[in-house]
Structure formats: structure tokens, C-alpha cells
Amino acid sequence: QKEVEQDPGPLSVPEGAIVSLNCTYSNSAFQYFMWYRQYSRKGPELLMYTYSSGNKEDGRFTAQVDKSSKYISLFIRDSQPSDSATYLCAIRINTGKLIFGQGTTLQVKP
Amino acid sequence: NAGVTQTPKFQVLKTGQSMTLQCAQDMNHNSMYWYRQDPGMGLRLIYYSASEGTTDKGEVPNGYNVSRLNKREFSLRLESAAPSQTSVYFCASSANRGDGYTFGSGTRLTVV
């Protein structure tokens, strides 16, 4: 079993939709969770960083962690065509390394 | 404010050739990393350097070597390129190991 699993998509939604992106992880000891956004032909950029269970909001983006289910989510409200990108979850494991999910490709259609 | 700079951006190699990918960061970060990104495989760690003077293997180190030249620079060398090393290579840095990473824009390498 992979340490971090993410549905690669692709996911296509109309502009204005609420988008839900998800990852599952295998080890309940993991504590730090991140979301990166990667535009085509660019490097990933850090979008959000959470430590504990619950929600963290930043503008139209909300990161959610459910440690009991070992499930993390990124919600995008009022999605825009400029949100079209690949979104990667990343989890910091106990050695300090980051383990990345495969990434989910999102397309927001005008 | 350059962040992480990678050179070259594109490269085509013949099987057996060698080359060095260069990476430099200007954020005074301690830790630096080399990843490769392949379709369906996500980002896989090749080597990392937790601090100046140290390097360690990641998930897929075979066929690669690294040098942490100083705090700013971390290079990745392919001694004898193989078609399986065709990939997009990303360098990243973080203030300390486990912090959020800043990535470069990548090097697209094709080995024919």
C-alpha cells in the first residue's frame, strides 16, 4: 500500500463550482499535511500547510484533515479557470521527509 | 527574488552521455532536494541534503550522484544516461527538513 494515495483525475468542472480534492494516507502517526499547486510546465508551489485535524481556510481554499479516517481534502469555492492546474497533497513523515501524492489534474471550464 | 533556479531548462542526451543539472537557491535555506516527476508516478525523491556538507539517498537514487557545493548550490549528475532517466527533474529547498518546499521550474530531460 502506498503511503499517500491520490486520485489522478482528471477532474473537469464548470466555473463557479465547488471542487473537492482528496488524499488518503496509511500511517496514523503522520502529522503535517500540505497542498501544492502545479501549473503546466511549472514547478509545484505551496498552497496550504496544516498540522492538526480540522479545517484551515485561506480565501477560496479550505484544507481539511480527518486523522481518524486518515483523509485529507482541499476544497476550492467559486472555482475559476485560473485554478486549472495539478494539485498535489504532501505529508511529512516522521523522518522529516515529504511524501507526495500522484496529483489530481483539475480543469475549470469558463 | 529568484527563489530556486535550475539550469538547463531543456536537454536532450544520447544514451551513455553524462551531464550535470545545476540548482541554486537564494533564500538561505538549509535543506535541498532533487525529485523526478513522471506521468502516473508523481514526485519521487532522488537525493536530498539536509544541510550543507551532507547528502542522503532518496527513493530512486540509482544512476545519479549529487554534490552540495555550498549552502546555495546542489547539483545532480547523471554519469551514463539511460532512456529510463527521461523525466522532468525538480530541485527544491526548505528552511529546514520538513518545512514547506520551494521548487524550481524544472529541467526537461530526454535521453534517446
Short mmCIF file of C-alpha atoms in Angstrom, two decimals:
data_model
loop_
_atom_site.label_atom_id
_atom_site.label_comp_id
_atom_site.label_asym_id
_atom_site.label_seq_id
_atom_site.Cartn_x
_atom_site.Cartn_y
_atom_site.Cartn_z
CA GLN A 1 0.00 0.00 0.00
CA LYS A 2 1.31 3.44 -0.93
CA GLU A 3 1.86 5.82 1.95
CA VAL A 4 -0.18 8.50 0.20
CA GLU A 5 -2.87 7.85 -2.40
CA GLN A 6 -4.49 10.45 -4.60
CA ASP A 7 -6.93 10.04 -7.45
CA PRO A 8 -5.15 11.42 -10.54
CA GLY A 9 -8.38 12.50 -12.22
CA PRO A 10 -8.65 14.39 -14.50
CA LEU A 11 -11.42 16.41 -12.91
CA SER A 12 -13.38 18.85 -15.05
CA VAL A 13 -15.85 21.34 -13.54
CA PRO A 14 -17.70 24.47 -14.70
CA GLU A 15 -16.58 27.87 -13.49
CA GLY A 16 -18.08 28.70 -10.09
CA ALA A 17 -18.33 25.10 -8.92
CA ILE A 18 -17.09 23.86 -5.58
CA VAL A 19 -14.17 21.48 -6.07
CA SER A 20 -13.19 18.72 -3.67
CA LEU A 21 -9.73 17.14 -3.96
CA ASN A 22 -8.80 14.25 -1.70
CA CYS A 23 -5.95 12.10 -0.46
CA THR A 24 -5.73 9.15 1.88
CA TYR A 25 -2.69 8.11 3.85
CA SER A 26 -1.63 4.96 5.57
CA ASN A 27 0.12 5.92 8.81
CA SER A 28 -1.83 7.49 11.64
CA ALA A 29 1.42 8.96 13.04
CA PHE A 30 1.65 11.49 10.19
CA GLN A 31 1.06 14.99 11.49
CA TYR A 32 1.87 17.61 8.86
CA PHE A 33 -0.16 17.96 5.70
CA MET A 34 0.37 20.21 2.70
CA TRP A 35 -1.22 21.01 -0.61
CA TYR A 36 0.80 22.12 -3.61
CA ARG A 37 -0.47 23.55 -6.88
CA GLN A 38 1.39 22.93 -10.12
CA TYR A 39 0.63 24.79 -13.30
CA SER A 40 1.55 23.19 -16.60
CA ARG A 41 5.30 23.21 -17.24
CA LYS A 42 5.99 24.85 -13.87
CA GLY A 43 7.27 23.66 -10.51
CA PRO A 44 4.85 22.93 -7.64
CA GLU A 45 4.10 25.82 -5.29
CA LEU A 46 2.99 25.50 -1.68
CA LEU A 47 -0.69 26.36 -1.33
CA MET A 48 -1.62 25.38 2.21
CA TYR A 49 0.02 23.79 5.25
CA THR A 50 -1.91 22.24 8.16
CA TYR A 51 -0.79 20.50 11.29
CA SER A 52 -3.82 19.26 13.14
CA SER A 53 -7.22 17.86 12.40
CA GLY A 54 -9.97 20.25 11.37
CA ASN A 55 -10.21 22.99 8.80
CA LYS A 56 -7.88 25.76 7.68
CA GLU A 57 -9.19 28.46 5.39
CA ASP A 58 -7.34 30.82 3.04
CA GLY A 59 -9.56 32.82 0.75
CA ARG A 60 -11.41 30.45 -1.55
CA PHE A 61 -9.35 27.47 -0.38
CA THR A 62 -10.07 25.25 2.64
CA ALA A 63 -7.83 22.40 3.76
CA GLN A 64 -9.43 19.73 5.89
CA VAL A 65 -7.76 16.93 7.83
CA ASP A 66 -9.59 13.96 9.30
CA LYS A 67 -7.00 11.98 11.23
CA SER A 68 -9.49 9.35 12.37
CA SER A 69 -10.15 8.42 8.74
CA LYS A 70 -6.61 9.27 7.53
CA TYR A 71 -8.15 11.51 4.91
CA ILE A 72 -7.20 15.00 3.77
CA SER A 73 -9.16 17.28 1.47
CA LEU A 74 -8.77 20.55 -0.34
CA PHE A 75 -11.93 22.48 -1.20
CA ILE A 76 -11.99 25.29 -3.74
CA ARG A 77 -15.02 27.56 -3.65
CA ASP A 78 -16.18 29.59 -6.64
CA SER A 79 -13.62 27.88 -8.86
CA GLN A 80 -12.02 29.95 -11.61
CA PRO A 81 -10.35 28.97 -14.90
CA SER A 82 -7.10 30.18 -13.31
CA ASP A 83 -7.44 27.34 -10.78
CA SER A 84 -6.83 24.84 -13.59
CA ALA A 85 -3.71 23.01 -12.51
CA THR A 86 -2.49 19.81 -10.90
CA TYR A 87 -2.94 19.68 -7.13
CA LEU A 88 -0.60 17.51 -5.07
CA CYS A 89 -1.07 16.54 -1.47
CA ALA A 90 2.05 16.02 0.60
CA ILE A 91 2.54 14.52 4.01
CA ARG A 92 5.50 14.95 6.29
CA ILE A 93 6.51 11.62 7.73
CA ASN A 94 8.34 11.03 10.99
CA THR A 95 11.82 11.29 9.43
CA GLY A 96 11.01 14.79 8.16
CA LYS A 97 10.67 13.71 4.55
CA LEU A 98 7.72 14.79 2.46
CA ILE A 99 5.77 12.10 0.64
CA PHE A 100 3.74 13.37 -2.31
CA GLY A 101 0.54 12.04 -3.79
CA GLN A 102 0.35 11.48 -7.54
CA GLY A 103 -1.50 14.74 -8.08
CA THR A 104 -5.03 15.44 -9.36
CA THR A 105 -5.40 17.38 -12.61
CA LEU A 106 -8.21 19.94 -12.44
CA GLN A 107 -9.75 21.81 -15.34
CA VAL A 108 -12.20 24.63 -14.68
CA LYS A 109 -14.18 25.45 -17.80
CA PRO A 110 -15.42 29.03 -18.40
CA ASN B 1 13.87 37.46 -5.66
CA ALA B 2 14.82 34.43 -7.77
CA GLY B 3 13.97 31.61 -5.30
CA VAL B 4 15.23 28.32 -6.77
CA THR B 5 16.96 28.47 -10.14
CA GLN B 6 17.55 25.39 -12.26
CA THR B 7 19.68 25.10 -15.37
CA PRO B 8 19.30 24.00 -18.07
CA LYS B 9 15.53 24.10 -18.72
CA PHE B 10 15.68 21.53 -21.52
CA GLN B 11 18.24 18.92 -22.51
CA VAL B 12 18.46 16.03 -24.95
CA LEU B 13 21.14 13.43 -24.30
CA LYS B 14 22.25 10.32 -26.10
CA THR B 15 22.37 7.07 -24.16
CA GLY B 16 25.65 6.86 -22.27
CA GLN B 17 26.34 10.59 -22.19
CA SER B 18 26.84 12.37 -18.89
CA MET B 19 25.56 15.70 -17.68
CA THR B 20 25.08 17.77 -14.55
CA LEU B 21 21.87 19.55 -13.62
CA GLN B 22 22.50 22.71 -11.64
CA CYS B 23 20.38 24.15 -8.85
CA ALA B 24 20.87 27.28 -6.77
CA GLN B 25 18.68 28.94 -4.13
CA ASP B 26 18.94 32.43 -2.69
CA MET B 27 16.71 32.03 0.37
CA ASN B 28 19.43 30.87 2.79
CA HIS B 29 17.65 27.52 3.11
CA ASN B 30 19.42 24.66 4.83
CA SER B 31 17.83 21.70 3.04
CA MET B 32 17.79 20.94 -0.67
CA TYR B 33 16.23 18.14 -2.70
CA TRP B 34 16.19 16.59 -6.15
CA TYR B 35 12.97 14.99 -7.45
CA ARG B 36 11.93 13.45 -10.71
CA GLN B 37 8.36 13.63 -11.95
CA ASP B 38 6.96 11.04 -14.34
CA PRO B 39 3.37 10.55 -15.56
CA GLY B 40 1.43 8.37 -13.14
CA MET B 41 4.34 8.22 -10.69
CA GLY B 42 4.13 11.59 -9.02
CA LEU B 43 7.19 13.20 -7.48
CA ARG B 44 9.90 10.78 -6.42
CA LEU B 45 12.85 11.83 -4.28
CA ILE B 46 16.25 11.08 -5.81
CA TYR B 47 18.64 12.62 -3.28
CA TYR B 48 18.47 15.25 -0.60
CA SER B 49 20.81 17.33 1.50
CA ALA B 50 19.52 18.15 4.96
CA SER B 51 22.28 20.69 5.49
CA GLU B 52 25.50 21.88 3.90
CA GLY B 53 28.03 19.06 3.81
CA THR B 54 25.53 16.19 3.99
CA THR B 55 23.73 14.21 1.31
CA ASP B 56 21.47 11.17 1.51
CA LYS B 57 19.73 8.84 -0.88
CA GLY B 58 16.05 9.12 -1.51
CA GLU B 59 13.61 6.73 -3.10
CA VAL B 60 15.24 6.38 -6.56
CA PRO B 61 18.98 7.17 -6.34
CA ASN B 62 20.36 4.60 -8.78
CA GLY B 63 22.16 6.15 -11.75
CA TYR B 64 22.56 9.54 -10.06
CA ASN B 65 25.09 11.36 -7.92
CA VAL B 66 24.83 14.69 -6.13
CA SER B 67 27.09 17.37 -4.77
CA ARG B 68 26.16 20.01 -2.20
CA LEU B 69 28.72 22.52 -3.36
CA ASN B 70 27.87 25.10 -0.70
CA LYS B 71 24.74 26.26 1.09
CA ARG B 72 23.27 27.73 -2.10
CA GLU B 73 24.05 25.07 -4.68
CA PHE B 74 23.06 21.41 -5.08
CA SER B 75 23.87 19.64 -8.34
CA LEU B 76 22.63 16.34 -9.77
CA ARG B 77 24.87 14.31 -12.07
CA LEU B 78 23.93 11.56 -14.49
CA GLU B 79 27.13 9.64 -15.20
CA SER B 80 25.80 7.45 -18.02
CA ALA B 81 22.35 8.49 -19.12
CA ALA B 82 19.72 5.85 -19.91
CA PRO B 83 16.32 6.23 -21.62
CA SER B 84 14.68 5.37 -18.26
CA GLN B 85 16.05 8.67 -16.96
CA THR B 86 13.88 10.64 -19.37
CA SER B 87 11.87 12.77 -16.98
CA VAL B 88 11.25 16.21 -15.57
CA TYR B 89 13.68 16.99 -12.77
CA PHE B 90 12.83 19.40 -9.99
CA CYS B 91 15.12 20.90 -7.41
CA ALA B 92 13.56 22.18 -4.18
CA SER B 93 14.72 23.78 -0.97
CA SER B 94 13.32 24.31 2.51
CA ALA B 95 14.43 26.28 5.53
CA ASN B 96 14.70 23.04 7.44
CA ARG B 97 13.84 19.48 6.67
CA GLY B 98 10.10 19.00 6.90
CA ASP B 99 9.19 22.64 6.21
CA GLY B 100 7.30 23.58 3.06
CA TYR B 101 9.40 23.33 -0.07
CA THR B 102 10.12 25.95 -2.71
CA PHE B 103 10.54 24.33 -6.11
CA GLY B 104 12.43 25.39 -9.18
CA SER B 105 10.78 25.44 -12.60
CA GLY B 106 12.27 22.11 -13.65
CA THR B 107 14.60 20.60 -16.23
CA ARG B 108 13.02 18.55 -19.01
CA LEU B 109 15.47 15.81 -19.91
CA THR B 110 15.11 13.41 -22.81
CA VAL B 111 17.54 10.52 -23.26
CA VAL B 112 17.47 8.96 -26.72
#
